[in-house]
Amino acid sequence: MVATTIPVDTFDLVIIGGTGDLARRKILPGLFRRMCAGQMPDTARVIGASRTDLDQTAFQEFVREALSEFAGETQCDEGAVDRFLTMLDYVPLDVFGDAGWKALKSKLRPDVIRAVYFSVGPSLFGEIARKLTAHKVTDENSRIVVEKPFGHDLETAQLLNAELRDCFKEDQIYRIDHYLGKETVQNLMAVRFGNALFEPLWNAQHVDHVQITVGETVDVDGRGAYYDKSGAMRDMVQNHIMQLLCLCAMEPPSKYGADAVRDEKLKVIRALEPVSAKDVVRGQYGSDDGVARYTDHAGDPKSKTESFLAMKVNVANWRWAGTPFYIRTGKRLRARMSEIAIIFKDPPHSIFEGQPDRKGNVLIIRLQPDEGITLRVTIKEPGPGGMRLTEVPLDMTFAEALGDQVAFMPDAYERLIMDVIRGDQTLFMRGDEVEAAWAWVDPIIQAWQAAGDTPAQYDPSGSGPEDSLMLLHRDGRRWREIKT
Ligand code: NAD
């Protein structure tokens, strides 16, 4: 089966920070793959800009190297790389200066879609927005794309929003959370709202609880100083996990459209109950066999930043009252595993005497590894010997079910950049959504800071601190195992 690709209209995309890590690893290889897939027209132009002093030829060489390192396997003809390079141009400029903006503007075409990707740290967002408008590089039809982290707390997020909205309307601003670009995350909506089967059961009456896990095996070595200022709550929960929770908990939107979906997600965030200290477990990975512990990587032996966080979260509305969402995320865990598991209630009455208690059905939406969806169901064990029950997975691993389509499926960044060009904001965070998420997160962080809370140490290659197991045990539940 070959994926269908709908080409976008031609465009000019400016990448401020075009020589940075994100541009090199994700944005430029992503655009190349979209060109190879026939989605990005050959007439599109990509203009890098940054304070690195390059000319067009040197930028093209920089991109050639980036493609050979990061473009991965592509279905491309031989001349594709050269064809892509001819679409590129470059302007050296320092965001804080006035030089270079006129040259940048002169490279843009008046009557095509125009987007500017802010692939730089957030401290530059306000200045870039002001310079783009002051030098008329952008107009009221242009789009801007901003990267995470979007603020450090509510106050800084509000400030960032105000700076951007001084220059652009909300419908011009695309705040990226690349989790929303993942195939399975969108599939969560397809499964819920494209089938009649699940939605009637998707509520507190039938769902016992929900588990959201984002487990990583990597540590923070190399970016410890940066990570130590954020921790798992700011780095993973406030944005990615919150988005997963919203898509899982939201009411059906009236249509699959930007504001309809984002209105429903916002209602979920606003319905989240404050989280009390007893429902939060924080951890830091320890050391084994000479492998450095978190505090070594953070460069601060007294660091109280969490590299693991587990929480019990209640959504206070009719649909979810009494059905908790347990979320956990951590670095240096046993396996790289991200999933959403919907644990349904047990059947109300067992007609099979002498059979062990059956577990309720579980619907697992796997983000990694092996993106896919599994439904665990009870069946009769095959063969003679009476009615014996067993549990089997109804498994849909996308790679198996969709074959070639998966191999060349756009990654999250590719998909989201094409959405920007199409003008579709559905998978981008709206300003009020980001602020509401911080408004919920801030008091939780403030509470553990006020209490001087120190994260518990956990074994590297385990599944987090003991207390995180207790978070569920005390409710008569258990976490799903972290494994590949
Ligand atoms: P980077 O430091 O590698 O690159 C920054 C780029 O900005 C460089 O091109 C640099 O020349 C340019 N720049 C810096 N100051 C400038 C100035 N005053 N004027 C003009 N250009 C200037 O950073 P990065 O890793 O590419 O990250 C960019 C943004 O993307 C950050 O907000 C980061 O948090 C976010 N992000 C990065 C990744 C990743 O994989 N690298 C992943 C998710 C989010």
Coordinates of C-alpha atoms and ligand atoms in Angstrom, one line a residue:
M1 CA 0.0 0.0 0.0
V2 CA 1.5 3.4 -0.9
A3 CA 0.8 6.5 1.1
T4 CA -1.3 9.1 -0.6
T5 CA 0.3 12.5 -0.5
I6 CA -1.6 15.7 -1.1
P7 CA 0.9 18.4 -2.4
V8 CA 0.8 21.7 -0.7
D9 CA 0.9 25.1 -2.5
T10 CA 4.2 26.7 -3.1
F11 CA 5.7 28.6 -0.2
D12 CA 8.7 30.6 1.1
L13 CA 9.9 29.3 4.5
V14 CA 12.4 31.3 6.5
I15 CA 14.3 29.3 9.2
I16 CA 15.7 31.7 11.8
G17 CA 18.4 29.6 13.4
G18 CA 18.9 27.8 10.1
T19 CA 22.3 26.6 11.1
G20 CA 21.3 25.2 14.5
D21 CA 20.8 21.7 15.7
L22 CA 17.1 21.5 15.2
A23 CA 17.3 22.8 11.7
R24 CA 20.1 20.3 10.8
R25 CA 18.5 17.3 12.4
K26 CA 14.8 17.7 11.8
I27 CA 13.6 20.7 9.8
L28 CA 15.8 20.5 6.7
P29 CA 15.9 16.7 6.4
G30 CA 12.1 16.8 7.0
L31 CA 11.6 19.2 4.1
F32 CA 13.8 17.1 1.9
R33 CA 11.7 14.0 2.6
R34 CA 8.5 15.9 1.8
M35 CA 10.0 17.0 -1.5
C36 CA 10.9 13.4 -2.2
A37 CA 7.4 12.3 -1.3
G38 CA 6.0 14.8 -3.9
Q39 CA 4.3 16.9 -1.2
M40 CA 6.6 20.0 -1.4
P41 CA 6.6 21.6 -4.8
D42 CA 10.0 22.2 -6.5
T43 CA 9.1 25.9 -6.7
A44 CA 9.2 26.2 -2.8
R45 CA 12.0 28.2 -1.3
V46 CA 13.7 27.7 2.0
I47 CA 15.8 30.6 3.4
G48 CA 18.1 30.0 6.3
A49 CA 19.0 32.9 8.5
S50 CA 21.2 33.1 11.5
R51 CA 24.2 34.9 12.9
T52 CA 26.6 32.4 11.3
D53 CA 28.3 34.1 8.5
L54 CA 27.6 31.9 5.4
D55 CA 26.7 32.6 1.8
Q56 CA 24.2 30.6 -0.3
T57 CA 26.8 28.1 -1.4
A58 CA 28.2 27.4 2.1
F59 CA 24.6 27.0 3.4
Q60 CA 23.9 24.5 0.6
E61 CA 27.0 22.5 1.6
F62 CA 25.9 22.6 5.3
V63 CA 22.5 21.2 4.3
R64 CA 24.0 18.6 2.0
E65 CA 26.0 17.3 5.0
A66 CA 22.9 17.5 7.2
L67 CA 20.9 15.4 4.7
S68 CA 23.6 12.7 4.5
E69 CA 23.6 12.4 8.2
F70 CA 19.9 12.8 9.1
A71 CA 17.7 12.3 6.1
G72 CA 17.6 8.5 6.6
E73 CA 16.1 6.2 4.1
T74 CA 14.1 8.0 1.4
Q75 CA 12.5 7.1 -1.8
C76 CA 14.3 9.6 -3.9
D77 CA 15.7 9.8 -7.3
E78 CA 19.4 10.4 -7.7
G79 CA 19.3 14.1 -8.5
A80 CA 16.9 14.8 -5.5
V81 CA 19.6 16.2 -3.2
D82 CA 20.8 18.7 -5.8
R83 CA 17.2 19.6 -6.7
F84 CA 16.5 20.3 -3.0
L85 CA 19.7 22.4 -2.6
T86 CA 18.7 24.7 -5.5
M87 CA 15.6 25.7 -3.4
L88 CA 17.8 27.0 -0.6
D89 CA 19.1 30.5 0.1
Y90 CA 20.7 32.1 3.1
V91 CA 20.9 35.5 4.8
P92 CA 23.3 36.1 7.7
L93 CA 21.8 38.3 10.4
D94 CA 21.9 38.9 14.1
V95 CA 18.4 39.1 15.5
F96 CA 19.4 42.0 17.7
G97 CA 20.8 44.1 14.9
D98 CA 19.1 45.9 12.0
A99 CA 21.3 44.5 9.2
G100 CA 20.2 41.7 7.0
W101 CA 16.4 42.1 7.3
K102 CA 16.1 44.1 4.1
A103 CA 18.1 41.4 2.3
L104 CA 15.9 38.7 3.8
K105 CA 12.8 40.6 2.6
S106 CA 14.1 40.9 -0.9
K107 CA 14.4 37.1 -1.2
L108 CA 10.7 36.6 -0.5
R109 CA 8.0 36.4 -3.1
P110 CA 4.9 38.7 -2.6
D111 CA 2.2 36.3 -3.6
V112 CA 3.1 32.9 -2.1
I113 CA 2.5 31.4 1.4
R114 CA 5.1 32.8 3.8
A115 CA 6.1 31.2 7.0
V116 CA 9.0 32.0 9.5
Y117 CA 10.2 29.2 11.7
F118 CA 11.8 30.6 15.0
S119 CA 14.3 27.7 15.5
V120 CA 16.1 29.5 18.3
G121 CA 15.8 29.8 22.1
P122 CA 12.6 31.5 23.4
S123 CA 14.5 34.5 24.7
L124 CA 14.8 35.6 21.1
F125 CA 11.1 35.2 20.1
G126 CA 10.0 38.7 21.1
E127 CA 12.9 40.4 19.3
I128 CA 12.4 38.3 16.2
A129 CA 8.7 39.1 16.1
R130 CA 9.4 42.8 16.4
K131 CA 12.1 42.8 13.8
L132 CA 10.0 40.8 11.3
T133 CA 7.1 43.3 11.5
A134 CA 9.3 46.4 11.7
H135 CA 11.2 45.5 8.6
K136 CA 7.9 44.2 6.9
V137 CA 9.4 40.8 6.3
T138 CA 6.0 39.5 7.4
D139 CA 2.5 40.8 6.9
E140 CA -1.0 39.9 8.2
N141 CA -1.1 36.7 6.1
S142 CA 2.3 35.3 7.2
R143 CA 2.6 32.5 9.7
I144 CA 5.2 32.0 12.4
V145 CA 6.3 28.8 14.0
V146 CA 7.7 28.8 17.6
E147 CA 9.5 26.0 19.4
K148 CA 9.3 24.7 22.9
P149 CA 9.9 25.5 25.7
F150 CA 7.0 28.0 25.6
G151 CA 7.7 29.7 28.9
H152 CA 9.1 28.5 32.2
D153 CA 6.0 29.2 34.2
L154 CA 2.7 31.0 33.8
E155 CA 4.2 34.4 34.0
T156 CA 6.9 33.9 31.4
A157 CA 4.4 32.1 29.1
Q158 CA 2.0 35.1 29.4
L159 CA 4.9 37.4 28.6
L160 CA 5.9 35.4 25.5
N161 CA 2.3 35.3 24.3
A162 CA 2.0 39.1 24.8
E163 CA 5.2 39.7 22.8
L164 CA 4.0 37.5 19.9
R165 CA 0.5 38.9 19.9
D166 CA 1.8 42.4 19.7
C167 CA 3.0 41.6 16.2
F168 CA 0.8 38.6 15.1
K169 CA -2.7 37.4 15.4
E170 CA -3.4 34.1 17.2
D171 CA -4.3 32.5 13.9
Q172 CA -0.8 33.3 12.5
I173 CA 1.0 31.7 15.5
Y174 CA 1.9 28.0 15.3
R175 CA 3.3 26.7 18.7
I176 CA 4.9 23.3 18.1
D177 CA 4.5 20.4 20.3
H178 CA 6.0 17.6 18.2
Y179 CA 4.1 14.9 20.2
L180 CA 0.9 16.1 18.5
G181 CA 2.5 15.4 15.1
K182 CA 3.0 11.7 16.0
E183 CA 0.9 9.3 14.0
T184 CA -0.4 7.4 17.0
V185 CA -1.4 10.6 18.8
Q186 CA -3.6 11.5 15.9
N187 CA -4.8 7.9 15.8
L188 CA -6.1 8.3 19.3
M189 CA -8.6 10.7 17.8
A190 CA -9.3 8.5 14.9
V191 CA -9.9 5.5 17.2
R192 CA -12.1 7.4 19.5
F193 CA -14.2 9.4 17.0
G194 CA -14.0 7.3 13.9
N195 CA -15.4 4.1 15.5
A196 CA -18.8 3.6 17.1
L197 CA -17.2 0.9 19.3
F198 CA -15.2 2.9 21.8
E199 CA -16.8 6.2 22.6
P200 CA -19.9 4.8 24.4
L201 CA -17.4 3.0 26.8
W202 CA -15.1 6.0 27.1
N203 CA -16.1 7.3 30.5
A204 CA -16.0 6.7 34.3
Q205 CA -18.8 4.1 34.1
H206 CA -16.7 1.7 32.1
V207 CA -13.1 2.9 32.4
D208 CA -11.4 2.0 35.7
H209 CA -8.4 4.2 35.2
V210 CA -6.0 5.5 32.5
Q211 CA -2.2 5.2 32.6
I212 CA 0.1 7.5 30.5
T213 CA 3.7 6.5 30.5
V214 CA 6.6 8.2 28.7
G215 CA 9.7 6.3 29.7
E216 CA 13.2 6.9 28.3
T217 CA 16.4 5.0 28.7
V218 CA 18.6 8.0 28.0
D219 CA 20.1 10.2 30.7
V220 CA 20.6 13.9 30.6
D221 CA 24.4 13.8 30.1
G222 CA 25.4 16.6 27.8
R223 CA 22.4 18.7 28.5
G224 CA 22.3 18.4 32.3
A225 CA 22.7 22.1 33.0
Y226 CA 19.7 22.9 30.7
Y227 CA 17.6 20.0 32.0
D228 CA 18.3 20.9 35.6
K229 CA 16.4 24.2 35.2
S230 CA 13.3 22.4 34.0
G231 CA 13.0 18.8 35.2
A232 CA 10.4 16.2 34.1
M233 CA 7.5 18.4 35.0
R234 CA 8.4 21.3 32.7
D235 CA 10.2 19.2 30.1
M236 CA 7.6 16.5 29.6
V237 CA 4.5 16.9 31.6
Q238 CA 3.4 20.5 31.1
N239 CA 3.5 20.0 27.3
H240 CA 3.6 16.5 25.9
I241 CA 1.9 14.4 28.5
M242 CA -0.7 17.1 29.1
Q243 CA -1.5 17.0 25.4
L244 CA -1.9 13.2 25.5
L245 CA -4.1 13.5 28.5
C246 CA -6.3 16.1 26.8
L247 CA -6.8 14.1 23.6
C248 CA -7.7 11.1 25.8
A249 CA -10.1 12.9 28.1
M250 CA -11.7 15.5 25.9
E251 CA -15.3 15.5 24.7
P252 CA -15.9 14.8 21.0
P253 CA -15.3 18.1 19.2
S254 CA -18.1 19.1 16.7
K255 CA -15.6 18.6 13.9
Y256 CA -11.9 18.0 13.3
G257 CA -10.9 21.6 13.1
A258 CA -8.4 23.8 14.9
D259 CA -10.6 25.7 17.3
A260 CA -13.2 22.9 17.8
V261 CA -10.4 20.5 19.0
R262 CA -8.5 23.1 21.0
D263 CA -11.6 24.3 22.7
E264 CA -12.2 20.8 24.0
K265 CA -8.6 20.3 25.1
L266 CA -8.8 23.6 27.0
K267 CA -11.9 22.4 28.8
V268 CA -10.0 19.3 30.0
I269 CA -7.1 21.4 31.3
R270 CA -9.5 23.7 33.2
A271 CA -11.2 20.7 34.7
L272 CA -8.0 19.2 36.2
E273 CA -8.1 19.2 40.0
P274 CA -5.2 20.6 41.9
V275 CA -2.8 17.8 42.8
S276 CA -2.0 17.3 46.4
A277 CA 1.5 16.4 47.6
K278 CA 0.5 12.8 48.4
D279 CA -0.3 12.2 44.8
V280 CA 3.1 13.3 43.4
V281 CA 6.3 11.2 43.4
R282 CA 9.5 12.7 42.2
G283 CA 12.8 10.8 41.6
Q284 CA 16.4 11.2 40.4
Y285 CA 18.3 8.4 38.8
G286 CA 21.1 7.0 40.9
S287 CA 24.3 5.3 39.8
D288 CA 25.2 1.8 39.0
D289 CA 28.6 0.3 38.2
G290 CA 30.3 3.7 37.8
V291 CA 27.6 5.2 35.6
A292 CA 27.1 8.8 36.8
R293 CA 24.1 9.7 38.7
Y294 CA 21.6 12.5 37.9
T295 CA 23.4 15.1 40.1
D296 CA 26.7 14.4 38.3
H297 CA 25.1 15.0 35.0
A298 CA 23.3 18.1 36.3
G299 CA 26.6 19.4 37.6
D300 CA 25.1 20.2 41.0
P301 CA 25.5 17.7 43.8
K302 CA 22.6 19.3 45.7
S303 CA 20.2 19.5 42.7
K304 CA 16.5 18.8 43.7
T305 CA 15.3 18.6 40.1
E306 CA 13.3 15.5 39.2
S307 CA 14.4 13.2 36.3
F308 CA 11.3 11.1 37.1
L309 CA 7.7 12.2 37.9
A310 CA 4.6 10.2 38.6
M311 CA 1.2 11.7 39.5
K312 CA -2.4 10.8 40.1
V313 CA -4.5 13.3 38.2
N314 CA -8.3 13.8 38.5
V315 CA -10.4 15.3 35.8
A316 CA -13.3 16.9 37.6
N317 CA -16.2 16.6 35.2
W318 CA -19.2 14.2 34.6
R319 CA -17.3 12.0 32.2
W320 CA -14.3 11.2 34.4
A321 CA -15.4 11.7 38.0
G322 CA -13.9 8.8 40.0
T323 CA -11.6 7.6 37.2
P324 CA -8.1 8.8 37.8
F325 CA -5.4 9.3 35.2
Y326 CA -2.0 8.1 36.4
I327 CA 0.9 9.7 34.5
R328 CA 4.6 9.0 34.8
T329 CA 7.7 9.9 32.9
G330 CA 11.4 9.4 33.6
K331 CA 14.9 9.3 32.2
R332 CA 17.2 6.3 32.6
L333 CA 14.4 3.8 33.0
R334 CA 14.5 0.1 32.0
A335 CA 13.0 0.6 28.5
R336 CA 12.0 3.3 26.1
M337 CA 8.3 3.0 26.2
S338 CA 5.6 5.5 25.6
E339 CA 2.0 4.5 25.7
I340 CA -1.5 5.4 26.8
A341 CA -3.4 2.5 28.4
I342 CA -7.1 2.6 29.0
I343 CA -7.9 0.0 31.6
F344 CA -11.6 -0.9 31.5
K345 CA -13.6 -2.2 34.5
D346 CA -14.0 -5.9 35.1
P347 CA -17.1 -7.6 33.8
P348 CA -19.8 -7.0 36.5
H349 CA -20.5 -10.7 36.9
S350 CA -18.6 -13.9 36.0
I351 CA -20.6 -16.8 34.6
F352 CA -17.6 -19.0 34.4
E353 CA -17.4 -20.8 37.7
G354 CA -14.0 -22.0 38.9
Q355 CA -12.2 -19.6 36.5
P356 CA -9.7 -17.1 38.0
D357 CA -11.0 -13.6 38.1
R358 CA -10.7 -12.0 34.7
K359 CA -9.0 -8.7 34.3
G360 CA -10.8 -6.0 32.5
N361 CA -10.0 -5.2 28.9
V362 CA -7.1 -2.9 28.2
L363 CA -6.7 -0.7 25.1
I364 CA -3.1 0.3 24.6
I365 CA -2.1 3.1 22.3
R366 CA 1.6 2.8 21.8
L367 CA 3.7 5.7 20.8
Q368 CA 7.0 3.9 20.9
P369 CA 8.5 1.5 20.2
D370 CA 6.4 0.0 17.4
E371 CA 3.7 2.6 17.0
G372 CA 0.4 0.8 17.1
I373 CA -2.8 -0.1 19.0
T374 CA -3.5 -3.3 21.0
L375 CA -6.8 -4.4 22.7
R376 CA -6.5 -7.1 25.3
V377 CA -9.5 -9.4 25.3
T378 CA -10.5 -12.5 27.1
I379 CA -11.2 -15.6 25.0
K380 CA -11.6 -19.4 25.5
E381 CA -8.3 -21.2 25.7
P382 CA -8.3 -23.4 22.6
G383 CA -8.7 -27.2 22.8
P384 CA -10.8 -29.7 24.8
G385 CA -11.1 -29.7 28.6
G386 CA -14.0 -27.4 29.2
M387 CA -14.3 -23.7 29.4
R388 CA -11.0 -22.2 30.3
L389 CA -10.4 -18.5 29.8
T390 CA -7.3 -16.8 28.6
E391 CA -6.3 -13.3 27.6
V392 CA -5.0 -12.4 24.1
P393 CA -3.9 -9.2 22.4
L394 CA -5.7 -8.0 19.3
D395 CA -2.7 -6.3 17.9
M396 CA -2.4 -3.7 15.2
T397 CA 1.2 -2.7 14.8
F398 CA 1.2 -0.1 12.2
A399 CA 4.4 -1.4 10.6
E400 CA 2.7 -4.8 10.0
A401 CA -0.8 -3.5 9.1
L402 CA 0.3 -0.7 6.9
G403 CA 3.5 -2.0 5.4
D404 CA 5.4 0.5 3.1
Q405 CA 3.2 3.3 4.2
V406 CA 4.9 3.3 7.6
A407 CA 8.4 3.1 6.3
F408 CA 7.9 6.4 4.5
M409 CA 5.4 8.0 6.8
P410 CA 6.3 11.6 7.6
D411 CA 7.8 12.1 11.0
A412 CA 6.2 14.5 13.4
Y413 CA 8.2 17.6 12.3
E414 CA 7.5 16.9 8.6
R415 CA 3.8 16.6 9.1
L416 CA 3.6 19.7 11.3
I417 CA 5.6 21.9 8.9
M418 CA 3.3 20.8 6.1
D419 CA 0.3 21.7 8.3
V420 CA 1.8 25.2 8.7
I421 CA 1.9 25.6 5.0
R422 CA -1.6 24.3 4.7
G423 CA -2.7 26.8 7.4
D424 CA -4.1 24.0 9.6
Q425 CA -3.6 24.8 13.3
T426 CA -5.3 21.7 14.7
L427 CA -2.1 20.1 15.9
F428 CA -0.6 23.2 17.4
M429 CA -1.1 24.6 20.9
R430 CA -3.2 27.8 21.2
G431 CA -2.0 30.5 23.6
D432 CA -4.8 30.1 26.1
E433 CA -4.1 26.3 26.2
V434 CA -0.5 26.8 27.0
E435 CA -1.3 29.3 29.8
A436 CA -4.0 27.1 31.3
A437 CA -1.4 24.2 31.4
W438 CA 1.1 26.4 33.3
A439 CA -1.7 27.6 35.6
W440 CA -2.3 24.0 36.6
V441 CA 1.4 23.1 36.8
D442 CA 2.8 26.1 38.7
P443 CA 1.1 25.4 42.1
I444 CA 2.3 21.8 42.0
I445 CA 5.9 22.9 41.5
Q446 CA 5.5 25.7 44.1
A447 CA 4.2 23.2 46.7
W448 CA 7.2 20.9 46.4
Q449 CA 9.6 23.8 46.4
A450 CA 8.0 25.3 49.5
A451 CA 8.2 21.9 51.2
G452 CA 11.9 21.6 50.2
D453 CA 11.1 18.3 48.8
T454 CA 14.0 16.1 47.7
P455 CA 13.4 13.6 44.9
A456 CA 13.9 9.9 45.8
Q457 CA 16.8 8.1 44.2
Y458 CA 15.9 5.3 41.8
D459 CA 17.9 2.5 40.2
P460 CA 18.9 3.2 36.7
S461 CA 17.3 0.7 34.4
G462 CA 14.4 0.1 36.8
S463 CA 10.9 1.6 36.6
G464 CA 11.3 4.6 39.0
P465 CA 11.2 5.0 42.7
E466 CA 9.3 2.6 45.0
D467 CA 6.9 5.3 46.0
S468 CA 5.6 5.5 42.4
L469 CA 4.5 1.9 42.7
M470 CA 2.7 2.8 45.9
L471 CA 0.8 5.5 44.2
L472 CA -1.2 2.8 42.5
H473 CA -1.0 0.0 45.0
R474 CA -2.8 2.1 47.6
D475 CA -5.7 2.4 45.1
G476 CA -5.6 -1.4 44.5
R477 CA -4.1 -1.0 41.1
R478 CA -0.7 -1.5 39.5
W479 CA 1.4 0.1 36.7
R480 CA 1.8 -1.7 33.5
E481 CA 5.3 -3.0 33.2
I482 CA 7.9 -0.8 31.5
K483 CA 9.4 -3.0 28.8
T484 CA 10.1 -2.9 25.1
Ligands
NAD1 P1 21.1 25.7 18.6 O1 21.8 26.5 19.6 O2 21.7 24.5 18.0 O3 20.8 26.7 17.3 C1 20.4 28.0 17.5 C2 20.5 28.7 16.2 O4 20.1 30.1 16.4 C3 21.8 28.8 15.5 O5 21.6 28.8 14.1 C4 22.3 30.2 15.9 O6 23.2 30.7 14.9 C5 21.1 31.0 15.9 N1 21.1 32.2 16.7 C6 21.4 32.2 18.0 N2 21.4 33.5 18.5 C7 21.1 34.3 17.4 C8 21.0 35.7 17.1 N3 21.2 36.6 18.1 N4 20.7 36.1 15.9 C9 20.6 35.2 14.9 N5 20.7 33.9 15.0 C10 21.0 33.4 16.2 O7 19.6 25.4 19.1 P2 18.6 24.2 18.6 O8 19.0 23.0 19.3 O9 18.6 24.2 17.1 O10 17.3 24.7 19.3 C11 16.5 25.8 18.7 C12 15.1 25.8 19.4 O11 14.5 24.5 19.2 C13 15.2 25.9 20.9 O12 14.1 26.7 21.4 C14 15.1 24.5 21.4 O13 14.6 24.4 22.8 C15 14.1 23.9 20.5 N6 14.2 22.5 20.3 C16 15.3 21.9 19.8 C17 15.4 20.5 19.6 C18 16.6 19.8 19.1 O14 16.5 18.6 18.8 N7 17.7 20.5 18.9 C19 14.2 19.7 20.0 C20 13.1 20.4 20.4 C21 13.1 21.7 20.6

